[in-house]
Coordinates of C-alpha atoms in Angstrom, one line a residue:
Chain A
M418 CA 73.5 -50.2 154.8
P419 CA 75.5 -49.5 151.7
S420 CA 78.3 -51.9 150.8
V421 CA 82.0 -51.2 151.0
S422 CA 82.4 -50.9 147.2
S423 CA 79.5 -48.5 146.8
L424 CA 80.8 -46.4 149.7
L425 CA 84.2 -46.4 148.0
R426 CA 82.7 -45.4 144.7
L427 CA 80.7 -42.6 146.3
S428 CA 83.7 -41.2 148.1
V429 CA 85.7 -41.2 144.8
V430 CA 82.9 -39.3 143.2
V431 CA 82.7 -36.8 146.0
A432 CA 86.5 -36.3 146.1
G433 CA 86.5 -35.8 142.3
A434 CA 83.7 -33.3 142.5
A435 CA 85.5 -31.4 145.3
L436 CA 88.7 -31.4 143.4
A437 CA 87.0 -30.1 140.3
L438 CA 85.2 -27.4 142.1
S439 CA 88.3 -26.2 143.9
F440 CA 90.3 -26.1 140.6
P441 CA 89.8 -22.4 140.1
M442 CA 91.3 -21.7 143.5
L443 CA 94.3 -24.0 142.8
A444 CA 94.9 -22.6 139.3
P445 CA 98.1 -20.5 139.4
N446 CA 97.1 -18.1 136.6
P447 CA 94.2 -17.1 134.4
Y448 CA 95.6 -19.1 131.4
I449 CA 95.5 -22.4 133.4
L450 CA 92.0 -21.5 134.4
S451 CA 90.9 -20.9 130.8
A452 CA 92.5 -24.2 129.9
G453 CA 90.4 -25.7 132.7
V454 CA 87.3 -24.2 131.0
V455 CA 88.2 -25.8 127.7
V456 CA 88.7 -29.2 129.4
A457 CA 85.4 -28.9 131.2
S458 CA 83.7 -28.1 127.9
Y459 CA 85.3 -31.2 126.3
A460 CA 84.0 -33.3 129.3
V461 CA 80.5 -32.0 128.6
L462 CA 80.8 -32.8 124.9
S463 CA 82.2 -36.3 125.3
T464 CA 79.7 -37.2 128.0
S465 CA 76.9 -35.9 125.6
W466 CA 78.3 -37.9 122.8
N467 CA 78.2 -41.0 125.0
F468 CA 74.3 -40.8 125.1
V469 CA 74.3 -42.3 121.7
G470 CA 77.8 -43.7 121.2
G471 CA 78.0 -45.5 124.6
F472 CA 74.5 -46.8 124.9
T473 CA 73.6 -47.7 121.4
G474 CA 77.1 -48.2 119.9
Y475 CA 76.3 -45.9 117.0
I476 CA 79.6 -44.1 116.5
S477 CA 79.0 -40.5 115.3
L478 CA 82.0 -38.7 114.1
G479 CA 79.9 -35.7 113.2
H480 CA 78.8 -34.5 116.6
G481 CA 80.7 -31.3 115.8
A482 CA 77.6 -30.4 113.9
Y483 CA 75.6 -30.0 117.1
V484 CA 78.4 -28.1 118.8
G485 CA 78.3 -25.6 115.9
L486 CA 74.6 -25.4 115.6
G487 CA 74.3 -24.8 119.4
A488 CA 77.0 -22.1 119.3
Y489 CA 75.7 -20.3 116.2
G490 CA 72.1 -20.7 117.3
T491 CA 73.0 -19.0 120.6
G492 CA 75.0 -16.3 119.0
L493 CA 72.5 -15.5 116.3
L494 CA 69.5 -15.5 118.7
I495 CA 71.3 -12.9 120.8
I496 CA 72.4 -10.7 117.9
K497 CA 69.5 -11.1 115.5
A498 CA 66.6 -11.6 117.9
G499 CA 67.9 -9.7 120.8
L500 CA 67.3 -12.5 123.3
P501 CA 69.1 -12.5 126.7
S502 CA 72.2 -14.7 126.6
F503 CA 70.9 -17.7 128.5
A504 CA 67.5 -17.6 127.0
A505 CA 69.2 -17.8 123.7
L506 CA 71.3 -20.7 124.9
L507 CA 68.2 -22.7 126.0
L508 CA 66.2 -21.8 122.9
S509 CA 69.1 -22.7 120.6
A510 CA 69.4 -26.2 122.3
A511 CA 65.6 -26.7 121.9
L512 CA 65.9 -25.9 118.2
V513 CA 68.8 -28.3 117.8
A514 CA 66.7 -30.9 119.6
A515 CA 63.9 -30.4 117.1
L516 CA 66.3 -30.5 114.2
A517 CA 67.9 -33.7 115.5
V518 CA 64.6 -35.5 115.1
P519 CA 64.6 -35.5 111.2
I520 CA 68.4 -35.9 111.1
G521 CA 68.1 -38.9 113.4
I522 CA 65.2 -40.4 111.4
A523 CA 67.3 -40.1 108.3
S524 CA 70.7 -41.2 109.6
L525 CA 69.8 -43.9 112.1
R526 CA 68.4 -46.1 109.3
V527 CA 72.0 -47.2 108.5
R528 CA 74.4 -48.9 110.9
G529 CA 78.1 -49.3 111.4
A530 CA 80.4 -47.6 108.9
S531 CA 77.5 -46.2 106.9
F532 CA 76.3 -44.3 109.9
V533 CA 79.8 -42.9 110.5
I534 CA 79.9 -41.6 107.0
V535 CA 76.4 -40.0 107.2
S536 CA 77.3 -38.3 110.4
I537 CA 80.5 -36.8 108.9
S538 CA 78.6 -35.6 105.8
L539 CA 76.3 -33.5 108.0
V540 CA 79.2 -31.5 109.5
L541 CA 80.7 -30.9 106.0
I542 CA 77.3 -29.7 104.7
L543 CA 76.8 -27.3 107.7
L544 CA 80.4 -26.0 107.3
L545 CA 79.7 -25.1 103.7
I546 CA 76.4 -23.4 104.6
F547 CA 77.8 -21.4 107.5
Q548 CA 80.8 -20.3 105.4
S549 CA 78.8 -19.4 102.3
W550 CA 75.8 -17.7 103.9
A551 CA 78.1 -14.9 105.2
S552 CA 75.3 -12.2 105.2
F553 CA 73.6 -14.1 108.0
T554 CA 76.3 -16.1 109.8
G555 CA 79.3 -13.7 109.3
G556 CA 81.0 -16.4 107.3
S557 CA 84.7 -16.7 107.6
N558 CA 85.0 -13.3 109.2
G559 CA 83.5 -14.8 112.2
L560 CA 80.6 -14.0 114.5
V561 CA 81.2 -12.0 117.6
V562 CA 78.9 -13.1 120.4
P563 CA 78.2 -10.5 123.1
R564 CA 79.4 -11.5 126.6
P565 CA 76.6 -12.3 129.1
F566 CA 78.4 -10.5 131.9
P567 CA 80.0 -7.4 130.3
G568 CA 81.2 -6.0 133.7
L569 CA 83.2 -9.1 134.6
R570 CA 87.1 -9.1 134.4
R571 CA 88.7 -11.8 132.4
P572 CA 89.7 -14.2 135.2
D573 CA 86.3 -13.9 136.8
H574 CA 84.7 -14.5 133.5
H575 CA 86.7 -17.8 133.2
L576 CA 85.7 -18.7 136.8
V577 CA 82.0 -18.2 136.2
F578 CA 82.1 -20.3 133.0
F579 CA 84.1 -23.0 134.6
Y580 CA 81.3 -23.5 137.1
L581 CA 78.7 -23.2 134.4
F582 CA 80.3 -26.0 132.5
C583 CA 80.6 -28.1 135.7
A584 CA 76.9 -27.6 136.3
L585 CA 76.0 -28.6 132.8
L586 CA 78.4 -31.6 133.1
A587 CA 76.6 -32.6 136.4
V588 CA 73.2 -32.5 134.7
A589 CA 74.5 -34.6 131.7
L590 CA 76.1 -37.1 134.0
L591 CA 73.0 -37.4 136.1
S592 CA 70.8 -37.9 133.0
W593 CA 73.2 -40.6 131.7
W594 CA 73.2 -42.3 135.1
V595 CA 69.3 -42.3 135.2
I596 CA 69.1 -43.8 131.7
D597 CA 71.9 -46.3 132.4
R598 CA 70.0 -47.9 135.3
S599 CA 66.5 -47.6 133.6
R600 CA 64.6 -50.1 131.5
F601 CA 65.0 -47.6 128.6
G602 CA 68.8 -47.9 129.1
M603 CA 68.6 -51.7 129.1
G604 CA 66.9 -51.5 125.7
L605 CA 69.6 -49.1 124.4
K606 CA 72.4 -51.4 125.6
A607 CA 70.6 -54.3 123.9
I608 CA 70.7 -52.3 120.7
R609 CA 74.4 -52.0 121.0
E610 CA 74.7 -55.8 121.4
D611 CA 72.3 -57.0 118.8
E612 CA 69.7 -54.6 117.4
D613 CA 67.6 -57.2 115.5
K614 CA 67.4 -59.5 118.5
A615 CA 66.4 -56.6 120.8
Q616 CA 63.6 -55.7 118.4
S617 CA 62.4 -59.3 118.2
L618 CA 62.0 -59.1 122.0
G619 CA 59.7 -56.2 121.7
T620 CA 62.0 -53.2 122.1
P621 CA 61.0 -50.4 119.8
T622 CA 64.6 -50.0 118.7
F623 CA 64.1 -47.1 116.3
A624 CA 62.2 -44.9 118.8
F625 CA 64.8 -45.7 121.5
K626 CA 67.7 -44.8 119.2
L627 CA 66.1 -41.6 118.2
L628 CA 65.4 -40.6 121.8
A629 CA 69.0 -41.2 122.7
F630 CA 70.2 -39.4 119.6
V631 CA 68.1 -36.3 120.4
A632 CA 69.2 -36.3 124.0
S633 CA 72.8 -36.5 122.8
A634 CA 72.4 -33.7 120.3
T635 CA 70.7 -31.5 122.8
F636 CA 73.4 -31.8 125.5
T637 CA 76.0 -31.3 122.8
A638 CA 74.3 -28.1 121.6
L639 CA 74.1 -26.8 125.2
G640 CA 77.9 -27.4 125.4
G641 CA 78.4 -25.6 122.1
G642 CA 76.2 -22.7 123.1
L643 CA 77.9 -22.3 126.4
Y644 CA 81.2 -22.3 124.6
A645 CA 79.9 -19.5 122.3
L646 CA 79.0 -17.4 125.4
W647 CA 82.4 -18.0 127.0
F648 CA 84.7 -17.6 123.9
G649 CA 82.6 -14.9 122.3
D650 CA 83.9 -15.4 118.7
L651 CA 82.7 -18.1 116.3
D652 CA 84.3 -19.3 113.0
P653 CA 82.7 -22.0 110.9
V654 CA 86.0 -23.7 110.4
F655 CA 86.4 -24.4 114.1
Q656 CA 82.7 -24.8 115.0
F657 CA 81.9 -27.3 112.2
S658 CA 85.1 -29.2 112.4
I659 CA 85.5 -33.0 111.9
L660 CA 88.1 -32.7 114.6
T661 CA 85.6 -31.8 117.3
G662 CA 83.6 -34.9 116.7
A663 CA 86.8 -37.0 116.5
Y664 CA 88.0 -35.6 119.8
M665 CA 84.7 -36.5 121.4
V666 CA 85.0 -40.1 120.1
L667 CA 88.6 -40.4 121.2
M668 CA 87.9 -39.1 124.7
A669 CA 84.9 -41.4 125.2
L670 CA 86.7 -44.4 123.8
L671 CA 89.8 -43.7 125.9
G672 CA 87.9 -43.4 129.1
G673 CA 85.5 -46.2 128.4
V674 CA 82.0 -45.8 126.7
R675 CA 80.3 -48.3 129.1
H676 CA 81.1 -46.2 132.1
L677 CA 79.4 -43.1 133.4
F678 CA 82.7 -41.3 134.1
G679 CA 84.6 -42.8 131.1
P680 CA 84.2 -39.9 128.7
L681 CA 84.9 -37.4 131.5
L682 CA 88.1 -39.2 132.3
G683 CA 89.0 -39.3 128.6
A684 CA 88.4 -35.6 128.4
L685 CA 90.7 -34.9 131.3
V686 CA 93.5 -36.8 129.6
V687 CA 93.0 -35.8 126.0
G688 CA 91.9 -32.2 126.8
S689 CA 94.9 -31.6 129.0
A690 CA 97.2 -33.1 126.4
L691 CA 95.7 -31.0 123.6
E692 CA 96.2 -27.8 125.6
Y693 CA 99.7 -28.8 126.5
F694 CA 100.5 -29.5 122.8
K695 CA 99.1 -26.1 121.8
V696 CA 101.3 -24.3 124.3
E697 CA 104.5 -26.2 123.5
Y698 CA 104.1 -26.9 119.7
G699 CA 101.3 -24.4 118.9
S700 CA 102.7 -23.6 115.4
T701 CA 102.9 -27.2 114.3
Q702 CA 100.4 -29.8 113.6
L703 CA 101.9 -32.1 116.1
H704 CA 98.8 -32.3 118.2
L705 CA 97.0 -33.9 115.3
V706 CA 99.7 -36.6 115.0
A707 CA 99.6 -37.2 118.8
T708 CA 95.8 -37.5 118.6
G709 CA 96.0 -40.0 115.8
L710 CA 98.6 -42.1 117.6
L711 CA 96.6 -42.0 120.8
L712 CA 93.4 -43.1 119.0
A713 CA 95.3 -46.0 117.4
A714 CA 96.8 -47.1 120.7
V715 CA 93.4 -47.0 122.5
V716 CA 91.7 -49.1 119.8
L717 CA 94.6 -51.6 119.7
F718 CA 95.3 -52.0 123.3
M719 CA 92.4 -50.8 125.3
P720 CA 89.3 -51.3 123.2
D721 CA 87.1 -50.9 126.3
G722 CA 88.9 -47.9 127.6
V723 CA 91.0 -47.0 130.5
I724 CA 88.5 -47.8 133.3
P725 CA 88.1 -51.5 132.4
A726 CA 91.9 -51.8 131.7
L727 CA 92.7 -50.3 135.1
S728 CA 90.1 -52.5 136.9
D729 CA 91.6 -55.5 135.2
V730 CA 95.0 -54.6 136.6
Y731 CA 93.5 -54.0 140.0
N732 CA 91.8 -57.5 139.9
R733 CA 95.0 -59.2 138.9
L734 CA 97.0 -57.5 141.7
F735 CA 94.6 -57.6 144.5
R736 CA 92.2 -60.4 143.7
P737 CA 94.5 -63.2 142.5
R738 CA 91.9 -65.9 142.8
A739 CA 89.4 -64.1 140.5
T740 CA 87.9 -66.6 138.2
S741 CA 86.9 -66.2 134.5
I742 CA 83.4 -66.0 135.7
R743 CA 82.4 -62.5 136.9
E744 CA 82.1 -62.5 140.6
A745 CA 79.0 -61.2 142.3
T746 CA 79.6 -58.1 144.5
A747 CA 78.4 -58.1 148.1
A748 CA 75.6 -55.8 147.1
E749 CA 74.4 -58.3 144.5
L750 CA 74.5 -61.2 146.8
R751 CA 72.6 -59.3 149.5
S752 CA 69.9 -58.2 147.0
Q753 CA 69.6 -61.9 145.9
E754 CA 69.1 -63.0 149.5
E755 CA 66.5 -60.3 150.0
V756 CA 64.6 -61.5 147.0
R757 CA 64.7 -65.1 148.1
G758 CA 63.8 -64.0 151.5
Chain B
M518 CA 37.0 -76.0 115.6
T519 CA 40.5 -75.1 116.6
R520 CA 41.4 -71.4 116.6
R521 CA 44.0 -70.2 114.1
S522 CA 47.4 -69.0 115.2
V523 CA 49.8 -67.9 112.6
E524 CA 48.5 -68.2 109.0
T525 CA 49.8 -67.0 105.7
V526 CA 48.1 -66.5 102.3
G527 CA 50.2 -66.5 99.2
L528 CA 53.3 -65.4 101.1
T529 CA 56.2 -64.9 98.7
K530 CA 59.8 -63.7 99.2
A531 CA 62.6 -63.8 96.6
F532 CA 66.3 -62.9 97.1
G533 CA 67.5 -61.9 93.6
G534 CA 66.5 -64.8 91.4
V535 CA 66.0 -67.3 94.2
V536 CA 62.5 -67.6 95.4
A537 CA 62.9 -68.6 99.0
V538 CA 59.2 -68.6 99.9
D539 CA 56.9 -69.2 97.0
D540 CA 53.2 -68.4 97.3
A541 CA 52.9 -70.2 100.7
T542 CA 49.5 -70.6 102.1
V543 CA 49.7 -72.3 105.6
T544 CA 47.7 -72.4 108.8
F545 CA 49.1 -73.2 112.2
Q546 CA 46.8 -74.2 115.0
D547 CA 46.4 -72.3 118.3
G548 CA 47.2 -74.1 121.5
K549 CA 49.1 -76.8 119.6
I550 CA 52.7 -77.7 119.1
N551 CA 53.2 -77.1 115.4
A552 CA 56.3 -78.1 113.5
L553 CA 57.6 -76.8 110.2
I554 CA 60.0 -79.2 108.5
G555 CA 61.7 -79.5 105.1
P556 CA 65.0 -80.0 103.5
N557 CA 67.8 -77.4 103.8
G558 CA 67.0 -74.3 101.7
S559 CA 63.3 -75.0 101.6
G560 CA 62.5 -71.6 103.0
K561 CA 61.7 -72.3 106.6
T562 CA 63.8 -69.6 108.1
T563 CA 62.8 -67.1 105.5
F564 CA 59.1 -68.0 106.3
F565 CA 59.9 -67.3 110.0
N566 CA 61.5 -64.0 109.2
C567 CA 58.6 -62.9 107.1
V568 CA 56.0 -63.8 109.7
T569 CA 58.0 -62.1 112.5
G570 CA 58.6 -58.9 110.5
M571 CA 62.4 -59.3 110.2
I572 CA 62.1 -59.1 106.4
K573 CA 59.2 -57.8 104.4
P574 CA 57.5 -60.3 102.0
D575 CA 57.2 -59.4 98.3
A576 CA 53.6 -60.5 98.2
G577 CA 51.0 -62.3 100.2
R578 CA 49.7 -61.7 103.8
A579 CA 50.6 -63.0 107.2
M580 CA 48.0 -63.1 109.9
Y581 CA 48.0 -63.8 113.6
R582 CA 44.7 -64.9 115.2
G583 CA 42.9 -63.3 112.4
Q584 CA 44.8 -60.0 112.6
D585 CA 46.8 -58.9 109.7
I586 CA 50.5 -58.5 110.7
T587 CA 52.0 -58.3 107.2
G588 CA 54.9 -55.7 107.1
R589 CA 54.6 -54.7 110.7
S590 CA 57.8 -54.0 112.5
P591 CA 59.3 -56.9 114.6
H592 CA 58.7 -55.2 117.9
R593 CA 55.0 -54.7 117.2
I594 CA 54.7 -58.3 116.2
A595 CA 56.5 -59.3 119.4
R596 CA 54.1 -57.2 121.4
A597 CA 51.1 -58.8 119.6
G598 CA 52.2 -62.0 121.3
I599 CA 54.6 -63.8 119.1
G600 CA 58.0 -64.6 120.6
R601 CA 60.8 -66.1 118.6
S602 CA 64.3 -67.6 118.9
F603 CA 66.9 -67.6 116.2
Q604 CA 68.7 -70.2 114.3
L605 CA 72.2 -70.5 115.8
C606 CA 71.0 -68.8 118.9
R607 CA 71.2 -65.0 119.5
I608 CA 71.8 -63.5 122.9
F609 CA 73.4 -60.3 124.1
P610 CA 76.9 -61.5 124.6
R611 CA 78.4 -58.8 126.7
M612 CA 75.4 -58.4 129.1
T613 CA 74.9 -60.6 132.2
V614 CA 72.4 -63.4 132.0
L615 CA 70.1 -61.4 134.3
D616 CA 70.3 -58.3 132.1
N617 CA 69.6 -60.5 129.0
M618 CA 66.3 -61.3 130.6
L619 CA 65.5 -57.8 131.6
V620 CA 65.7 -56.5 128.0
A621 CA 62.5 -58.4 127.3
V622 CA 60.5 -56.4 129.9
R623 CA 57.8 -54.5 128.1
T624 CA 56.5 -51.1 129.2
T625 CA 54.8 -48.3 127.3
S626 CA 54.7 -45.3 129.5
L627 CA 57.8 -43.0 129.7
R628 CA 57.6 -43.2 133.5
A629 CA 57.8 -46.9 133.5
Q630 CA 60.6 -46.8 130.9
L631 CA 62.7 -44.6 133.2
A632 CA 62.1 -46.8 136.2
N633 CA 65.1 -48.8 137.6
S634 CA 65.6 -51.9 135.4
H635 CA 66.7 -53.9 138.4
N636 CA 63.4 -53.6 140.3
R637 CA 62.0 -56.2 142.5
S638 CA 59.1 -57.4 140.3
D639 CA 61.1 -57.6 137.0
L640 CA 64.0 -59.4 138.9
D641 CA 61.6 -61.9 140.4
R642 CA 60.0 -62.7 137.1
A643 CA 63.4 -63.0 135.4
R644 CA 64.8 -65.3 138.1
G645 CA 61.6 -67.4 137.9
W646 CA 62.1 -68.1 134.3
L647 CA 65.9 -68.7 134.7
R648 CA 65.1 -71.2 137.4
R649 CA 62.5 -72.9 135.2
V650 CA 65.0 -73.4 132.3
G651 CA 67.7 -74.3 134.9
I652 CA 70.3 -71.6 134.6
D653 CA 69.4 -69.4 137.6
H654 CA 72.8 -70.1 139.2
L655 CA 74.5 -68.3 136.3
E656 CA 72.5 -65.0 136.5
G657 CA 75.6 -62.8 137.2
V658 CA 77.7 -64.4 134.4
E659 CA 78.3 -62.5 131.1
A660 CA 76.2 -64.4 128.5
R661 CA 79.2 -64.9 126.2
N662 CA 80.8 -67.0 128.9
L663 CA 78.0 -69.5 128.8
S664 CA 78.2 -72.8 126.9
Y665 CA 76.2 -73.1 123.7
G666 CA 73.5 -75.2 125.4
Q667 CA 73.2 -72.7 128.2
Q668 CA 73.0 -69.9 125.7
K669 CA 70.1 -71.7 124.0
L670 CA 68.3 -72.0 127.3
L671 CA 69.0 -68.3 128.0
E672 CA 67.5 -67.4 124.7
L673 CA 64.4 -69.4 125.4
A674 CA 64.1 -67.9 128.9
G675 CA 64.4 -64.4 127.4
V676 CA 61.6 -65.1 124.9
L677 CA 59.4 -66.4 127.7
M678 CA 60.2 -63.2 129.7
G679 CA 58.1 -61.3 127.1
D680 CA 55.2 -63.7 128.0
P681 CA 54.3 -64.6 124.4
E682 CA 51.2 -66.7 123.7
T683 CA 52.9 -68.1 120.6
I684 CA 56.5 -69.1 120.5
M685 CA 58.4 -69.7 117.3
L686 CA 61.6 -71.7 117.7
D687 CA 64.1 -71.9 114.9
E688 CA 66.0 -75.3 115.4
P689 CA 65.8 -75.5 119.2
A690 CA 67.7 -78.8 119.1
G691 CA 70.4 -77.7 116.7
G692 CA 73.9 -78.2 118.1
V693 CA 72.7 -79.4 121.5
N694 CA 73.5 -82.6 123.3
P695 CA 70.8 -85.3 123.7
A696 CA 70.2 -84.7 127.4
L697 CA 69.6 -81.1 126.8
I698 CA 67.3 -81.8 123.8
E699 CA 65.2 -83.9 126.3
R700 CA 65.1 -81.0 128.7
I701 CA 64.0 -78.5 126.0
A702 CA 61.4 -81.0 124.7
A703 CA 60.0 -81.4 128.3
L704 CA 59.9 -77.7 128.7
V705 CA 58.0 -77.2 125.4
R706 CA 55.4 -79.8 126.4
Q707 CA 54.9 -78.2 129.8
L708 CA 54.6 -74.7 128.4
N709 CA 52.2 -76.0 125.8
K710 CA 50.0 -77.5 128.5
E711 CA 50.0 -74.1 130.2
G712 CA 48.4 -72.8 127.0
R713 CA 51.3 -71.5 124.9
T714 CA 51.3 -72.3 121.1
F715 CA 54.5 -73.5 119.5
L716 CA 55.7 -73.2 116.0
I717 CA 59.0 -75.1 115.6
V718 CA 61.4 -75.4 112.8
E719 CA 63.5 -78.5 113.4
H720 CA 65.6 -81.1 111.6
N721 CA 65.7 -83.7 114.3
M722 CA 62.9 -85.9 113.0
D723 CA 62.5 -88.0 116.2
L724 CA 62.0 -84.9 118.2
V725 CA 59.5 -83.4 115.6
M726 CA 57.5 -86.6 115.5
S727 CA 57.3 -87.2 119.2
L728 CA 56.7 -83.6 120.1
S729 CA 54.3 -82.1 117.6
D730 CA 50.6 -82.2 117.1
H731 CA 50.6 -80.8 113.6
V732 CA 53.4 -80.9 111.0
V733 CA 53.8 -78.7 107.9
V734 CA 56.3 -79.8 105.3
F735 CA 58.0 -77.2 103.1
D736 CA 59.8 -77.9 99.8
R737 CA 61.3 -75.2 97.6
G738 CA 59.5 -72.5 99.4
R739 CA 56.0 -73.9 99.4
P740 CA 54.0 -76.3 101.7
I741 CA 53.7 -79.7 100.2
A742 CA 52.0 -81.5 103.0
A743 CA 50.3 -80.8 106.4
G744 CA 48.9 -83.1 109.0
P745 CA 49.5 -85.1 112.2
P746 CA 52.9 -86.8 112.5
P747 CA 51.8 -90.4 111.5
V748 CA 50.2 -89.0 108.3
I749 CA 53.3 -87.0 107.4
R750 CA 55.5 -89.9 108.0
A751 CA 53.6 -92.0 105.5
D752 CA 53.2 -89.3 102.9
P753 CA 55.1 -90.1 99.7
R754 CA 55.6 -86.5 98.7
V755 CA 57.5 -85.9 101.9
L756 CA 59.8 -88.8 101.3
E757 CA 60.4 -87.6 97.8
A758 CA 61.2 -84.1 99.0
Y759 CA 63.7 -85.4 101.6
L760 CA 65.3 -88.1 99.5
G761 CA 65.0 -86.5 96.1
V762 CA 63.6 -89.6 94.4

């Protein structure tokens, strides 16, 4: 029989999923619905980022590179190769996965701040390439991506893509969950804690990091490609933007990188705030200031994100006798008893 | 004749102008408790790091049971059967004691890698070792909340989880109270009786002399003496290295 806490967790997940899926029905107008699509796409991106950032602790500020590559790959495969939209999306993600192998081999050799710098440099290089190679990419004039469902009216178009992003998010979350509870995931988390120590215990750290990196890049590219199909217009300045990567980091950190739903929660907060700022102060750069302040606040006051901060508050209010030593949950105690038999 | 465990031929490693390990040719014996001693800065830890692949030697070779392991990456050397602990103790601070143990589980197939880490057989083995070193009651505690002595025991248990035939300990008694030193010593003796080879860097001379079968003495990056404890104790070169006369 499942324990109370796991039942509670399951019901929160089910309620959250139901709320998300009914969002298009609740949205008062197509604009809110389109904002929902943007937030869902952010949730996909930050969850994808967390495959490498959360597990291994390698902070990539340059994940915008894979968003852009996935988006342009999808667009170009449709336009230049005449592929059907979703075949182009999948092939584009596969190409990004293949490309992530050499990029990962090169960049995962350095740790900490050096890795951050390397990850940023990749976005900047790609931005220059996609801007300058205008004959192929459309350059700064942009690239118009044909819509996959030309007959669909605009609100229905948003509706379909909201569910597509939700489906992709579900796959990404499920994959993260599977890795989180696996032996592979244990190795990745050990890398985050002490990479050399993990290697001395027999963990093939480099191969592990590379696998997580490729998985992360692939999901990010799928998110970018789906965005291209939805938005239909690509510009290198927005596709290969440092900001995209920075948003992914901020969302994941805000929610909590050690938690399955941390990046998703962060995307809900930051994504909604960004959309709000664009509506209210669209002509200013105020949303950048707000983003910077939020990032500083998170790092200063909630380094582990909202989820642990909230559960700390919960523990203080409702479990006053909690000790400094982490208490075992009922499920853990039971499984111990089972083992001892 | 005893089988050879770790051996090096002409092993050399310099950091800038400082030659930490200088043309070291040493042999450690399989099935024995070997000790590596020497004054501070004599290159013991660098020697350890070269053998376990943490740093690449500039010259010379390292072998394990006749097999060349020079320049191999640390996880491959670990998988060849050499487990090691670190000076000043390294554990995964923000993981539970139990998860610290589960990191050391080794599998090769993708399917096994994606299996639940908290599976019955891995958990049983982890708890078995935790019980053996005496910290099984702490399995749900985050490792950073353990005392230093408990962290040392956890590190040892984690190394054992990988089931190594040879265990290299870098100062197992450093910073630990006398009662715990006794416990660690007893554990080493037991594990040695069960067939595990030890290679121990240690400054506690009483412990070294009572525990080990074979002692190698380093001075300025090279071995200056090797033999059983009584011989080493009487060796004038060793006294000179330690006292600087």
